[in-house]
Structures are given as C-alpha cells and as structure tokens.
Amino acid sequence: MNIAIIKYNAGNIRSVAFALERLGLSHSTTDDPEEIQYADKVIFPGVGEARSTMEYLRYKKLDKVIVTLKQPVLGICLGMQLLCQHSEENNTPCLGLFDETVKKFTPSSSYKVPHTGWNSLVSVNDWIDPSCLNQFFYFVHSYYVPVNPFTSATTEYTIPFSAAMKKNNFYAVQFHPEKSAETGEKILMSFLTSSL
Amino acid sequence: MLTRRIIPCLDIKDGRTVKGVNFVQLRDAGDPVELAATYANQGADELVFLDISATTENRKTLTELVKKVAARINIPFTVGGGISSIKDVTPLLEAGADKVSLNSSAVKNPELIDELAKEFGSQFVVLALDARKIDNQWIIHTHGGRYATEKKLFSWAKDVQNRGAGEILFTSMDHDGTQSGFAIDPLQKLNQLLSIPVIASGGAGHPVHFADAFLTGKADAALAASVFHFGEIRIPELKLFLKTNQIPVRL
C-alpha cells in the first residue's frame, strides 16, 4: 500500500512518519500533487496556526489538491480543523469539506487553554472502534470543532466537541494518534490497514 | 475527563542523562533513549528533555538524540536547553520534537515567544520558569540557575502567557533535588493567575508530594527526575496512588 503524508510547513510531520515506521508501514512524505493524488491513503497532519498554514497550502497549491482527493484522507489536529469551512483562529477561511466553524475554547478557572493532555472519548460511532470508548488520547489544541452530524467520536472539555469525524472519504481526528501510545496506534492502523 | 499528567524529566549532558541537587552536583543516570522508552512503557504521559550542556558543539548530538527518541517513543515530548532563535528550533522540530521549552533566551529576548507562537502555535511553546525565593520574592533565574534576573515569577508568567506561551514549567530551585515536596504556594498562585497549563517541578520525593501538587497546588502536570531515574518511585504505582486519592490519571 502506498501512504502519502502531506508535507507542508506544519509541525509534527516527522512524528507521524515515525509512528508509521514503528507500525512497519512504508510511506512517503511529499508535497508533490501527483504523488499525493496517486497514493492509496493520505495523511494530512498538523500542529500550528491556521492562517499561516492555509496561506502556505494555497501558495503551494495543495489546497486544491486536498479538496479533490478521492481516496481515504486522514486529517490530524490542525489538519482536521483545516478541513472545516472556517476557523476563528485569526478569522481564517479553510478548505470547506466539513461545513463547520472551528471555535476557540473559553478558558475558566477549572479549564485551562490550550486543552493539553490525555482525555477520553465519551462517545464513539462509525469508523472509531467501540473498544476506544473511554480510552485516553493525547490532545493539545485551543480551538475545537463542535459536535455535528459527521462527528464519529466526542470528548468533553468545557463542552462536548468532535474528537473524530468522517464525511465521505475524509476522516479526521482532533487528538494525536501518533502520540497516543497503543490506543493511538490502533486508530492509525484502523485507518491505514482496513479496506475503507 | 482530562487527566493530570506525570512527566519524567531527563537532564541531558553530552548525550547522557544526569541529575543534580539544587542544579549542581551532577550524577550519571543512564542512556536517555532507553530511559525514555522505559518511562513510556510504564505509562508516563509525556517526557521532557533538557539539554543542560547546550553548547554549540553539542547541538548536533542533541538533534541526533531527539531523532532517536522520536523514532522510539509513542508519547509527546518536549526539548529544551540552548534555544535562542527560530533557527535553533527548526532542526529539533524536524527531528521529531513535539514542543520546545525556553528559558534564558526568552528572558533576554521576550519577542522570541511571540515569534515562535506565531510560527508554530502556542501549544508548541513551553516556558521554563526557574525561580528561587530571595527576600520574600520569587526571582527568575537563567542559565541553569546560575544567574538571578530582574524578573519576578508572577509578573513574568503573566507576560509569557500574553505573548503566546502554551504552557508553563515552573521549577522551584529551592526545592529541586531535595525530595522535600513541590513548592505548593507559588504553584497555587500561578494556577490562579494563569489560563494556560502549569507543570510543577522541583522537590518530588514521595507520591504524597504529587497528590499535594495536584490537589492543593492545582497543577495540571507534575514533573520529576531523580525519583524516577533511581527507582525510588515507579510510575504505575504512583498513578494508582493518585487514583485512590481521587486524582484523574491515565492508567
């Protein structure tokens, strides 16, 4: 199988590559549109700031490539947020595959922002295996995607939000499966090795 | 529910793990990659690597080490020590670091926090605040605790948050390596003052100290080194102890 990790100016691309290596899956990290288009599965990772990342994607014309992909695509963290319509982070128009606005968490005395650390999935459906219910995953983000008809898992932090989503061939997780120990590896494997 | 994090810290000198008392008297504590893998298997929630030699000739060694750790470990890790510009950060990020920790360079050039947060996002920027109580004031120290600065802990903490830091790593130098417990009062005050997570560091010697840091100090995470390196506290037992004390942890 041919796995492409989209290479752009975001952080944690190496972390995703290392996670695939630990799982024994070969992959390429690339910003070449053709290579991305011909891959069997595509991972769109991301840690960073929405506006500068979208600007970079447009500059590299990767925005057009991503929205037209037909094979299974997995957005991770910022990757998931950028698949949405719009982000409150610096008022950024995003790729528009999910018709949602990415919102900022409101900090309070009991809720620090960024939401940082291991939190559990309180509901799971669709492509997220039932065994992941109540399991812990590593999150680090200040913005979230509200619960919507395409939500496949929820986590609670100030309010319930989308921990995972799916619409057509676009899959997304807010947590970092590549940094979530064995539970995260299970999610990566289910995306990468099943015949989705 | 978001759990409280337990974070082993590996102080790195010339590619080895070392540990001192009150920031001096270094002892060798083993191979960092092996230690890191052991901690990850035992259920550590994150790891922190602090390069305490941080000289130019050692930067390459550090980057190589970061790469080895990233290839092996499936939990997040932070790298700190000797970062003074964006150009120092890129090789670490490319080697697989999830976050960087700043101290001296941010005191000297606070704009660096703004720049890094803008470029890589707040979640990438951890501010290490090393402080010691002098004349009843918590004073920020730099360069591995060698120099006192003009900065006071609480106002500086607020400033770094406003500049875009995503997390604070607060070390009480008075408590570091003494195993007499974390500095609870300043920890509590930082947690009241700030809206970003605070990691407690310095002084862990007994599981009760961790419980105090979480329950009384309201810390989001607690970091320790020697008690883990020298086997005095094992992470699985520590987490069980915290759980029986109604502190949410990942088991």
mmCIF file with all atom_site columns, N, CA and C in Angstrom, chain B residues 118-173:
data_model
loop_
_atom_site.group_PDB
_atom_site.id
_atom_site.type_symbol
_atom_site.label_atom_id
_atom_site.label_alt_id
_atom_site.label_comp_id
_atom_site.label_asym_id
_atom_site.label_entity_id
_atom_site.label_seq_id
_atom_site.pdbx_PDB_ins_code
_atom_site.Cartn_x
_atom_site.Cartn_y
_atom_site.Cartn_z
_atom_site.occupancy
_atom_site.B_iso_or_equiv
_atom_site.pdbx_formal_charge
_atom_site.auth_seq_id
_atom_site.auth_comp_id
_atom_site.auth_asym_id
_atom_site.auth_atom_id
_atom_site.pdbx_PDB_model_num
ATOM 1   N N  . LYS B 1 118 ? 3.625  32.419 16.988 1.00 0.00 ? 118 LYS B N  1
ATOM 2   C CA . LYS B 1 118 ? 3.013  32.788 15.717 1.00 0.00 ? 118 LYS B CA 1
ATOM 3   C C  . LYS B 1 118 ? 3.367  31.769 14.629 1.00 0.00 ? 118 LYS B C  1
ATOM 4   N N  . GLU B 1 119 ? 4.612  31.357 14.635 1.00 0.00 ? 119 GLU B N  1
ATOM 5   C CA . GLU B 1 119 ? 5.090  30.446 13.588 1.00 0.00 ? 119 GLU B CA 1
ATOM 6   C C  . GLU B 1 119 ? 4.591  29.010 13.782 1.00 0.00 ? 119 GLU B C  1
ATOM 7   N N  . PHE B 1 120 ? 4.624  28.524 15.032 1.00 0.00 ? 120 PHE B N  1
ATOM 8   C CA . PHE B 1 120 ? 4.342  27.099 15.270 1.00 0.00 ? 120 PHE B CA 1
ATOM 9   C C  . PHE B 1 120 ? 3.104  26.853 16.122 1.00 0.00 ? 120 PHE B C  1
ATOM 10  N N  . GLY B 1 121 ? 2.472  27.903 16.630 1.00 0.00 ? 121 GLY B N  1
ATOM 11  C CA . GLY B 1 121 ? 1.308  27.746 17.506 1.00 0.00 ? 121 GLY B CA 1
ATOM 12  C C  . GLY B 1 121 ? 1.722  27.720 18.970 1.00 0.00 ? 121 GLY B C  1
ATOM 13  N N  . SER B 1 122 ? 0.801  28.178 19.825 1.00 0.00 ? 122 SER B N  1
ATOM 14  C CA . SER B 1 122 ? 1.097  28.263 21.265 1.00 0.00 ? 122 SER B CA 1
ATOM 15  C C  . SER B 1 122 ? 1.423  26.911 21.882 1.00 0.00 ? 122 SER B C  1
ATOM 16  N N  . GLN B 1 123 ? 0.737  25.869 21.396 1.00 0.00 ? 123 GLN B N  1
ATOM 17  C CA . GLN B 1 123 ? 0.908  24.540 22.001 1.00 0.00 ? 123 GLN B CA 1
ATOM 18  C C  . GLN B 1 123 ? 2.337  24.033 21.853 1.00 0.00 ? 123 GLN B C  1
ATOM 19  N N  . PHE B 1 124 ? 3.107  24.675 21.003 1.00 0.00 ? 124 PHE B N  1
ATOM 20  C CA . PHE B 1 124 ? 4.477  24.243 20.746 1.00 0.00 ? 124 PHE B CA 1
ATOM 21  C C  . PHE B 1 124 ? 5.470  24.886 21.725 1.00 0.00 ? 124 PHE B C  1
ATOM 22  N N  . VAL B 1 125 ? 5.019  25.954 22.419 1.00 0.00 ? 125 VAL B N  1
ATOM 23  C CA . VAL B 1 125 ? 5.959  26.764 23.198 1.00 0.00 ? 125 VAL B CA 1
ATOM 24  C C  . VAL B 1 125 ? 5.737  26.599 24.707 1.00 0.00 ? 125 VAL B C  1
ATOM 25  N N  . VAL B 1 126 ? 6.698  25.975 25.362 1.00 0.00 ? 126 VAL B N  1
ATOM 26  C CA . VAL B 1 126 ? 6.663  25.810 26.815 1.00 0.00 ? 126 VAL B CA 1
ATOM 27  C C  . VAL B 1 126 ? 7.672  26.791 27.412 1.00 0.00 ? 126 VAL B C  1
ATOM 28  N N  . LEU B 1 127 ? 7.259  27.513 28.443 1.00 0.00 ? 127 LEU B N  1
ATOM 29  C CA . LEU B 1 127 ? 8.191  28.419 29.098 1.00 0.00 ? 127 LEU B CA 1
ATOM 30  C C  . LEU B 1 127 ? 8.656  27.823 30.412 1.00 0.00 ? 127 LEU B C  1
ATOM 31  N N  . ALA B 1 128 ? 9.963  27.573 30.515 1.00 0.00 ? 128 ALA B N  1
ATOM 32  C CA . ALA B 1 128 ? 10.520 27.049 31.758 1.00 0.00 ? 128 ALA B CA 1
ATOM 33  C C  . ALA B 1 128 ? 10.848 28.232 32.658 1.00 0.00 ? 128 ALA B C  1
ATOM 34  N N  . LEU B 1 129 ? 10.202 28.303 33.793 1.00 0.00 ? 129 LEU B N  1
ATOM 35  C CA . LEU B 1 129 ? 10.479 29.377 34.741 1.00 0.00 ? 129 LEU B CA 1
ATOM 36  C C  . LEU B 1 129 ? 11.182 28.768 35.948 1.00 0.00 ? 129 LEU B C  1
ATOM 37  N N  . ASP B 1 130 ? 12.484 29.024 36.050 1.00 0.00 ? 130 ASP B N  1
ATOM 38  C CA . ASP B 1 130 ? 13.273 28.561 37.200 1.00 0.00 ? 130 ASP B CA 1
ATOM 39  C C  . ASP B 1 130 ? 13.324 29.712 38.192 1.00 0.00 ? 130 ASP B C  1
ATOM 40  N N  . ALA B 1 131 ? 12.818 29.479 39.401 1.00 0.00 ? 131 ALA B N  1
ATOM 41  C CA . ALA B 1 131 ? 12.777 30.598 40.347 1.00 0.00 ? 131 ALA B CA 1
ATOM 42  C C  . ALA B 1 131 ? 13.248 30.176 41.731 1.00 0.00 ? 131 ALA B C  1
ATOM 43  N N  . ARG B 1 132 ? 13.733 31.164 42.452 1.00 0.00 ? 132 ARG B N  1
ATOM 44  C CA . ARG B 1 132 ? 14.210 30.957 43.827 1.00 0.00 ? 132 ARG B CA 1
ATOM 45  C C  . ARG B 1 132 ? 13.699 32.126 44.655 1.00 0.00 ? 132 ARG B C  1
ATOM 46  N N  . LYS B 1 133 ? 13.363 31.839 45.903 1.00 0.00 ? 133 LYS B N  1
ATOM 47  C CA . LYS B 1 133 ? 12.828 32.892 46.759 1.00 0.00 ? 133 LYS B CA 1
ATOM 48  C C  . LYS B 1 133 ? 13.987 33.697 47.358 1.00 0.00 ? 133 LYS B C  1
ATOM 49  N N  . ILE B 1 134 ? 14.018 34.990 47.040 1.00 0.00 ? 134 ILE B N  1
ATOM 50  C CA . ILE B 1 134 ? 15.051 35.878 47.578 1.00 0.00 ? 134 ILE B CA 1
ATOM 51  C C  . ILE B 1 134 ? 14.341 37.067 48.220 1.00 0.00 ? 134 ILE B C  1
ATOM 52  N N  . ASP B 1 135 ? 14.604 37.323 49.497 1.00 0.00 ? 135 ASP B N  1
ATOM 53  C CA . ASP B 1 135 ? 13.940 38.411 50.227 1.00 0.00 ? 135 ASP B CA 1
ATOM 54  C C  . ASP B 1 135 ? 12.429 38.382 50.024 1.00 0.00 ? 135 ASP B C  1
ATOM 55  N N  . ASN B 1 136 ? 11.867 37.187 50.181 1.00 0.00 ? 136 ASN B N  1
ATOM 56  C CA . ASN B 1 136 ? 10.420 37.027 50.083 1.00 0.00 ? 136 ASN B CA 1
ATOM 57  C C  . ASN B 1 136 ? 9.813  37.253 48.698 1.00 0.00 ? 136 ASN B C  1
ATOM 58  N N  . GLN B 1 137 ? 10.666 37.265 47.662 1.00 0.00 ? 137 GLN B N  1
ATOM 59  C CA . GLN B 1 137 ? 10.180 37.428 46.290 1.00 0.00 ? 137 GLN B CA 1
ATOM 60  C C  . GLN B 1 137 ? 10.689 36.248 45.472 1.00 0.00 ? 137 GLN B C  1
ATOM 61  N N  . TRP B 1 138 ? 9.813  35.692 44.626 1.00 0.00 ? 138 TRP B N  1
ATOM 62  C CA . TRP B 1 138 ? 10.258 34.619 43.725 1.00 0.00 ? 138 TRP B CA 1
ATOM 63  C C  . TRP B 1 138 ? 10.927 35.248 42.512 1.00 0.00 ? 138 TRP B C  1
ATOM 64  N N  . ILE B 1 139 ? 12.239 35.008 42.387 1.00 0.00 ? 139 ILE B N  1
ATOM 65  C CA . ILE B 1 139 ? 13.027 35.655 41.333 1.00 0.00 ? 139 ILE B CA 1
ATOM 66  C C  . ILE B 1 139 ? 13.409 34.638 40.254 1.00 0.00 ? 139 ILE B C  1
ATOM 67  N N  . ILE B 1 140 ? 13.190 35.026 39.001 1.00 0.00 ? 140 ILE B N  1
ATOM 68  C CA . ILE B 1 140 ? 13.529 34.168 37.856 1.00 0.00 ? 140 ILE B CA 1
ATOM 69  C C  . ILE B 1 140 ? 15.047 34.096 37.685 1.00 0.00 ? 140 ILE B C  1
ATOM 70  N N  . HIS B 1 141 ? 15.542 32.867 37.500 1.00 0.00 ? 141 HIS B N  1
ATOM 71  C CA . HIS B 1 141 ? 16.963 32.631 37.239 1.00 0.00 ? 141 HIS B CA 1
ATOM 72  C C  . HIS B 1 141 ? 17.141 32.036 35.841 1.00 0.00 ? 141 HIS B C  1
ATOM 73  N N  . THR B 1 142 ? 18.303 32.260 35.265 1.00 0.00 ? 142 THR B N  1
ATOM 74  C CA . THR B 1 142 ? 18.576 31.712 33.923 1.00 0.00 ? 142 THR B CA 1
ATOM 75  C C  . THR B 1 142 ? 19.872 30.920 33.929 1.00 0.00 ? 142 THR B C  1
ATOM 76  N N  . HIS B 1 143 ? 20.196 30.385 32.745 1.00 0.00 ? 143 HIS B N  1
ATOM 77  C CA . HIS B 1 143 ? 21.438 29.636 32.547 1.00 0.00 ? 143 HIS B CA 1
ATOM 78  C C  . HIS B 1 143 ? 21.593 28.514 33.559 1.00 0.00 ? 143 HIS B C  1
ATOM 79  N N  . GLY B 1 144 ? 20.567 27.662 33.635 1.00 0.00 ? 144 GLY B N  1
ATOM 80  C CA . GLY B 1 144 ? 20.616 26.520 34.537 1.00 0.00 ? 144 GLY B CA 1
ATOM 81  C C  . GLY B 1 144 ? 20.696 26.957 35.989 1.00 0.00 ? 144 GLY B C  1
ATOM 82  N N  . GLY B 1 145 ? 20.102 28.101 36.283 1.00 0.00 ? 145 GLY B N  1
ATOM 83  C CA . GLY B 1 145 ? 20.035 28.559 37.664 1.00 0.00 ? 145 GLY B CA 1
ATOM 84  C C  . GLY B 1 145 ? 21.221 29.394 38.119 1.00 0.00 ? 145 GLY B C  1
ATOM 85  N N  . ARG B 1 146 ? 22.148 29.658 37.198 1.00 0.00 ? 146 ARG B N  1
ATOM 86  C CA . ARG B 1 146 ? 23.368 30.371 37.620 1.00 0.00 ? 146 ARG B CA 1
ATOM 87  C C  . ARG B 1 146 ? 23.150 31.864 37.859 1.00 0.00 ? 146 ARG B C  1
ATOM 88  N N  . TYR B 1 147 ? 22.266 32.472 37.061 1.00 0.00 ? 147 TYR B N  1
ATOM 89  C CA . TYR B 1 147 ? 22.121 33.927 37.176 1.00 0.00 ? 147 TYR B CA 1
ATOM 90  C C  . TYR B 1 147 ? 20.729 34.351 37.625 1.00 0.00 ? 147 TYR B C  1
ATOM 91  N N  . ALA B 1 148 ? 20.694 35.241 38.606 1.00 0.00 ? 148 ALA B N  1
ATOM 92  C CA . ALA B 1 148 ? 19.418 35.841 39.005 1.00 0.00 ? 148 ALA B CA 1
ATOM 93  C C  . ALA B 1 148 ? 19.099 36.942 37.997 1.00 0.00 ? 148 ALA B C  1
ATOM 94  N N  . THR B 1 149 ? 17.823 37.108 37.678 1.00 0.00 ? 149 THR B N  1
ATOM 95  C CA . THR B 1 149 ? 17.436 38.181 36.748 1.00 0.00 ? 149 THR B CA 1
ATOM 96  C C  . THR B 1 149 ? 16.644 39.229 37.521 1.00 0.00 ? 149 THR B C  1
ATOM 97  N N  . GLU B 1 150 ? 16.196 40.250 36.799 1.00 0.00 ? 150 GLU B N  1
ATOM 98  C CA . GLU B 1 150 ? 15.355 41.298 37.385 1.00 0.00 ? 150 GLU B CA 1
ATOM 99  C C  . GLU B 1 150 ? 13.905 40.822 37.466 1.00 0.00 ? 150 GLU B C  1
ATOM 100 N N  . LYS B 1 151 ? 13.617 39.734 36.754 1.00 0.00 ? 151 LYS B N  1
ATOM 101 C CA . LYS B 1 151 ? 12.213 39.338 36.590 1.00 0.00 ? 151 LYS B CA 1
ATOM 102 C C  . LYS B 1 151 ? 11.662 38.610 37.807 1.00 0.00 ? 151 LYS B C  1
ATOM 103 N N  . LYS B 1 152 ? 10.412 38.930 38.106 1.00 0.00 ? 152 LYS B N  1
ATOM 104 C CA . LYS B 1 152 ? 9.715  38.263 39.198 1.00 0.00 ? 152 LYS B CA 1
ATOM 105 C C  . LYS B 1 152 ? 8.786  37.212 38.609 1.00 0.00 ? 152 LYS B C  1
ATOM 106 N N  . LEU B 1 153 ? 8.686  36.089 39.313 1.00 0.00 ? 153 LEU B N  1
ATOM 107 C CA . LEU B 1 153 ? 7.961  34.932 38.791 1.00 0.00 ? 153 LEU B CA 1
ATOM 108 C C  . LEU B 1 153 ? 6.559  35.250 38.272 1.00 0.00 ? 153 LEU B C  1
ATOM 109 N N  . PHE B 1 154 ? 5.729  35.917 39.104 1.00 0.00 ? 154 PHE B N  1
ATOM 110 C CA . PHE B 1 154 ? 4.313  36.026 38.746 1.00 0.00 ? 154 PHE B CA 1
ATOM 111 C C  . PHE B 1 154 ? 4.078  36.997 37.585 1.00 0.00 ? 154 PHE B C  1
ATOM 112 N N  . SER B 1 155 ? 4.775  38.128 37.598 1.00 0.00 ? 155 SER B N  1
ATOM 113 C CA . SER B 1 155 ? 4.557  39.073 36.505 1.00 0.00 ? 155 SER B CA 1
ATOM 114 C C  . SER B 1 155 ? 5.133  38.519 35.197 1.00 0.00 ? 155 SER B C  1
ATOM 115 N N  . TRP B 1 156 ? 6.249  37.815 35.296 1.00 0.00 ? 156 TRP B N  1
ATOM 116 C CA . TRP B 1 156 ? 6.855  37.225 34.097 1.00 0.00 ? 156 TRP B CA 1
ATOM 117 C C  . TRP B 1 156 ? 5.955  36.110 33.540 1.00 0.00 ? 156 TRP B C  1
ATOM 118 N N  . ALA B 1 157 ? 5.368  35.328 34.430 1.00 0.00 ? 157 ALA B N  1
ATOM 119 C CA . ALA B 1 157 ? 4.471  34.247 33.999 1.00 0.00 ? 157 ALA B CA 1
ATOM 120 C C  . ALA B 1 157 ? 3.296  34.812 33.210 1.00 0.00 ? 157 ALA B C  1
ATOM 121 N N  . LYS B 1 158 ? 2.731  35.902 33.719 1.00 0.00 ? 158 LYS B N  1
ATOM 122 C CA . LYS B 1 158 ? 1.600  36.561 33.052 1.00 0.00 ? 158 LYS B CA 1
ATOM 123 C C  . LYS B 1 158 ? 2.044  37.095 31.683 1.00 0.00 ? 158 LYS B C  1
ATOM 124 N N  . ASP B 1 159 ? 3.227  37.681 31.673 1.00 0.00 ? 159 ASP B N  1
ATOM 125 C CA . ASP B 1 159 ? 3.769  38.246 30.434 1.00 0.00 ? 159 ASP B CA 1
ATOM 126 C C  . ASP B 1 159 ? 3.960  37.153 29.368 1.00 0.00 ? 159 ASP B C  1
ATOM 127 N N  . VAL B 1 160 ? 4.561  36.025 29.756 1.00 0.00 ? 160 VAL B N  1
ATOM 128 C CA . VAL B 1 160 ? 4.809  34.979 28.751 1.00 0.00 ? 160 VAL B CA 1
ATOM 129 C C  . VAL B 1 160 ? 3.491  34.388 28.250 1.00 0.00 ? 160 VAL B C  1
ATOM 130 N N  . GLN B 1 161 ? 2.501  34.311 29.121 1.00 0.00 ? 161 GLN B N  1
ATOM 131 C CA . GLN B 1 161 ? 1.178  33.834 28.673 1.00 0.00 ? 161 GLN B CA 1
ATOM 132 C C  . GLN B 1 161 ? 0.612  34.791 27.624 1.00 0.00 ? 161 GLN B C  1
ATOM 133 N N  . ASN B 1 162 ? 0.684  36.099 27.914 1.00 0.00 ? 162 ASN B N  1
ATOM 134 C CA . ASN B 1 162 ? 0.150  37.090 26.970 1.00 0.00 ? 162 ASN B CA 1
ATOM 135 C C  . ASN B 1 162 ? 0.884  37.064 25.639 1.00 0.00 ? 162 ASN B C  1
ATOM 136 N N  . ARG B 1 163 ? 2.151  36.687 25.683 1.00 0.00 ? 163 ARG B N  1
ATOM 137 C CA . ARG B 1 163 ? 2.937  36.640 24.445 1.00 0.00 ? 163 ARG B CA 1
ATOM 138 C C  . ARG B 1 163 ? 2.670  35.381 23.626 1.00 0.00 ? 163 ARG B C  1
ATOM 139 N N  . GLY B 1 164 ? 1.953  34.430 24.215 1.00 0.00 ? 164 GLY B N  1
ATOM 140 C CA . GLY B 1 164 ? 1.576  33.255 23.423 1.00 0.00 ? 164 GLY B CA 1
ATOM 141 C C  . GLY B 1 164 ? 2.150  31.924 23.872 1.00 0.00 ? 164 GLY B C  1
ATOM 142 N N  . ALA B 1 165 ? 2.809  31.892 25.053 1.00 0.00 ? 165 ALA B N  1
ATOM 143 C CA . ALA B 1 165 ? 3.288  30.598 25.555 1.00 0.00 ? 165 ALA B CA 1
ATOM 144 C C  . ALA B 1 165 ? 2.082  29.694 25.803 1.00 0.00 ? 165 ALA B C  1
ATOM 145 N N  . GLY B 1 166 ? 2.240  28.395 25.554 1.00 0.00 ? 166 GLY B N  1
ATOM 146 C CA . GLY B 1 166 ? 1.115  27.473 25.690 1.00 0.00 ? 166 GLY B CA 1
ATOM 147 C C  . GLY B 1 166 ? 1.128  26.717 27.006 1.00 0.00 ? 166 GLY B C  1
ATOM 148 N N  . GLU B 1 167 ? 2.238  26.793 27.721 1.00 0.00 ? 167 GLU B N  1
ATOM 149 C CA . GLU B 1 167 ? 2.372  26.030 28.949 1.00 0.00 ? 167 GLU B CA 1
ATOM 150 C C  . GLU B 1 167 ? 3.546  26.588 29.763 1.00 0.00 ? 167 GLU B C  1
ATOM 151 N N  . ILE B 1 168 ? 3.424  26.446 31.100 1.00 0.00 ? 168 ILE B N  1
ATOM 152 C CA . ILE B 1 168 ? 4.493  26.907 31.992 1.00 0.00 ? 168 ILE B CA 1
ATOM 153 C C  . ILE B 1 168 ? 5.087  25.695 32.699 1.00 0.00 ? 168 ILE B C  1
ATOM 154 N N  . LEU B 1 169 ? 6.404  25.627 32.722 1.00 0.00 ? 169 LEU B N  1
ATOM 155 C CA . LEU B 1 169 ? 7.091  24.610 33.513 1.00 0.00 ? 169 LEU B CA 1
ATOM 156 C C  . LEU B 1 169 ? 7.782  25.348 34.660 1.00 0.00 ? 169 LEU B C  1
ATOM 157 N N  . PHE B 1 170 ? 7.155  25.301 35.839 1.00 0.00 ? 170 PHE B N  1
ATOM 158 C CA . PHE B 1 170 ? 7.667  26.067 36.975 1.00 0.00 ? 170 PHE B CA 1
ATOM 159 C C  . PHE B 1 170 ? 8.536  25.177 37.870 1.00 0.00 ? 170 PHE B C  1
ATOM 160 N N  . THR B 1 171 ? 9.805  25.539 37.979 1.00 0.00 ? 171 THR B N  1
ATOM 161 C CA . THR B 1 171 ? 10.711 24.810 38.856 1.00 0.00 ? 171 THR B CA 1
ATOM 162 C C  . THR B 1 171 ? 11.131 25.695 40.019 1.00 0.00 ? 171 THR B C  1
ATOM 163 N N  . SER B 1 172 ? 10.883 25.220 41.222 1.00 0.00 ? 172 SER B N  1
ATOM 164 C CA . SER B 1 172 ? 11.426 25.912 42.378 1.00 0.00 ? 172 SER B CA 1
ATOM 165 C C  . SER B 1 172 ? 12.838 25.398 42.596 1.00 0.00 ? 172 SER B C  1
ATOM 166 N N  . MET B 1 173 ? 13.820 26.281 42.408 1.00 0.00 ? 173 MET B N  1
ATOM 167 C CA . MET B 1 173 ? 15.220 25.880 42.589 1.00 0.00 ? 173 MET B CA 1
ATOM 168 C C  . MET B 1 173 ? 15.504 25.545 44.042 1.00 0.00 ? 173 MET B C  1
#
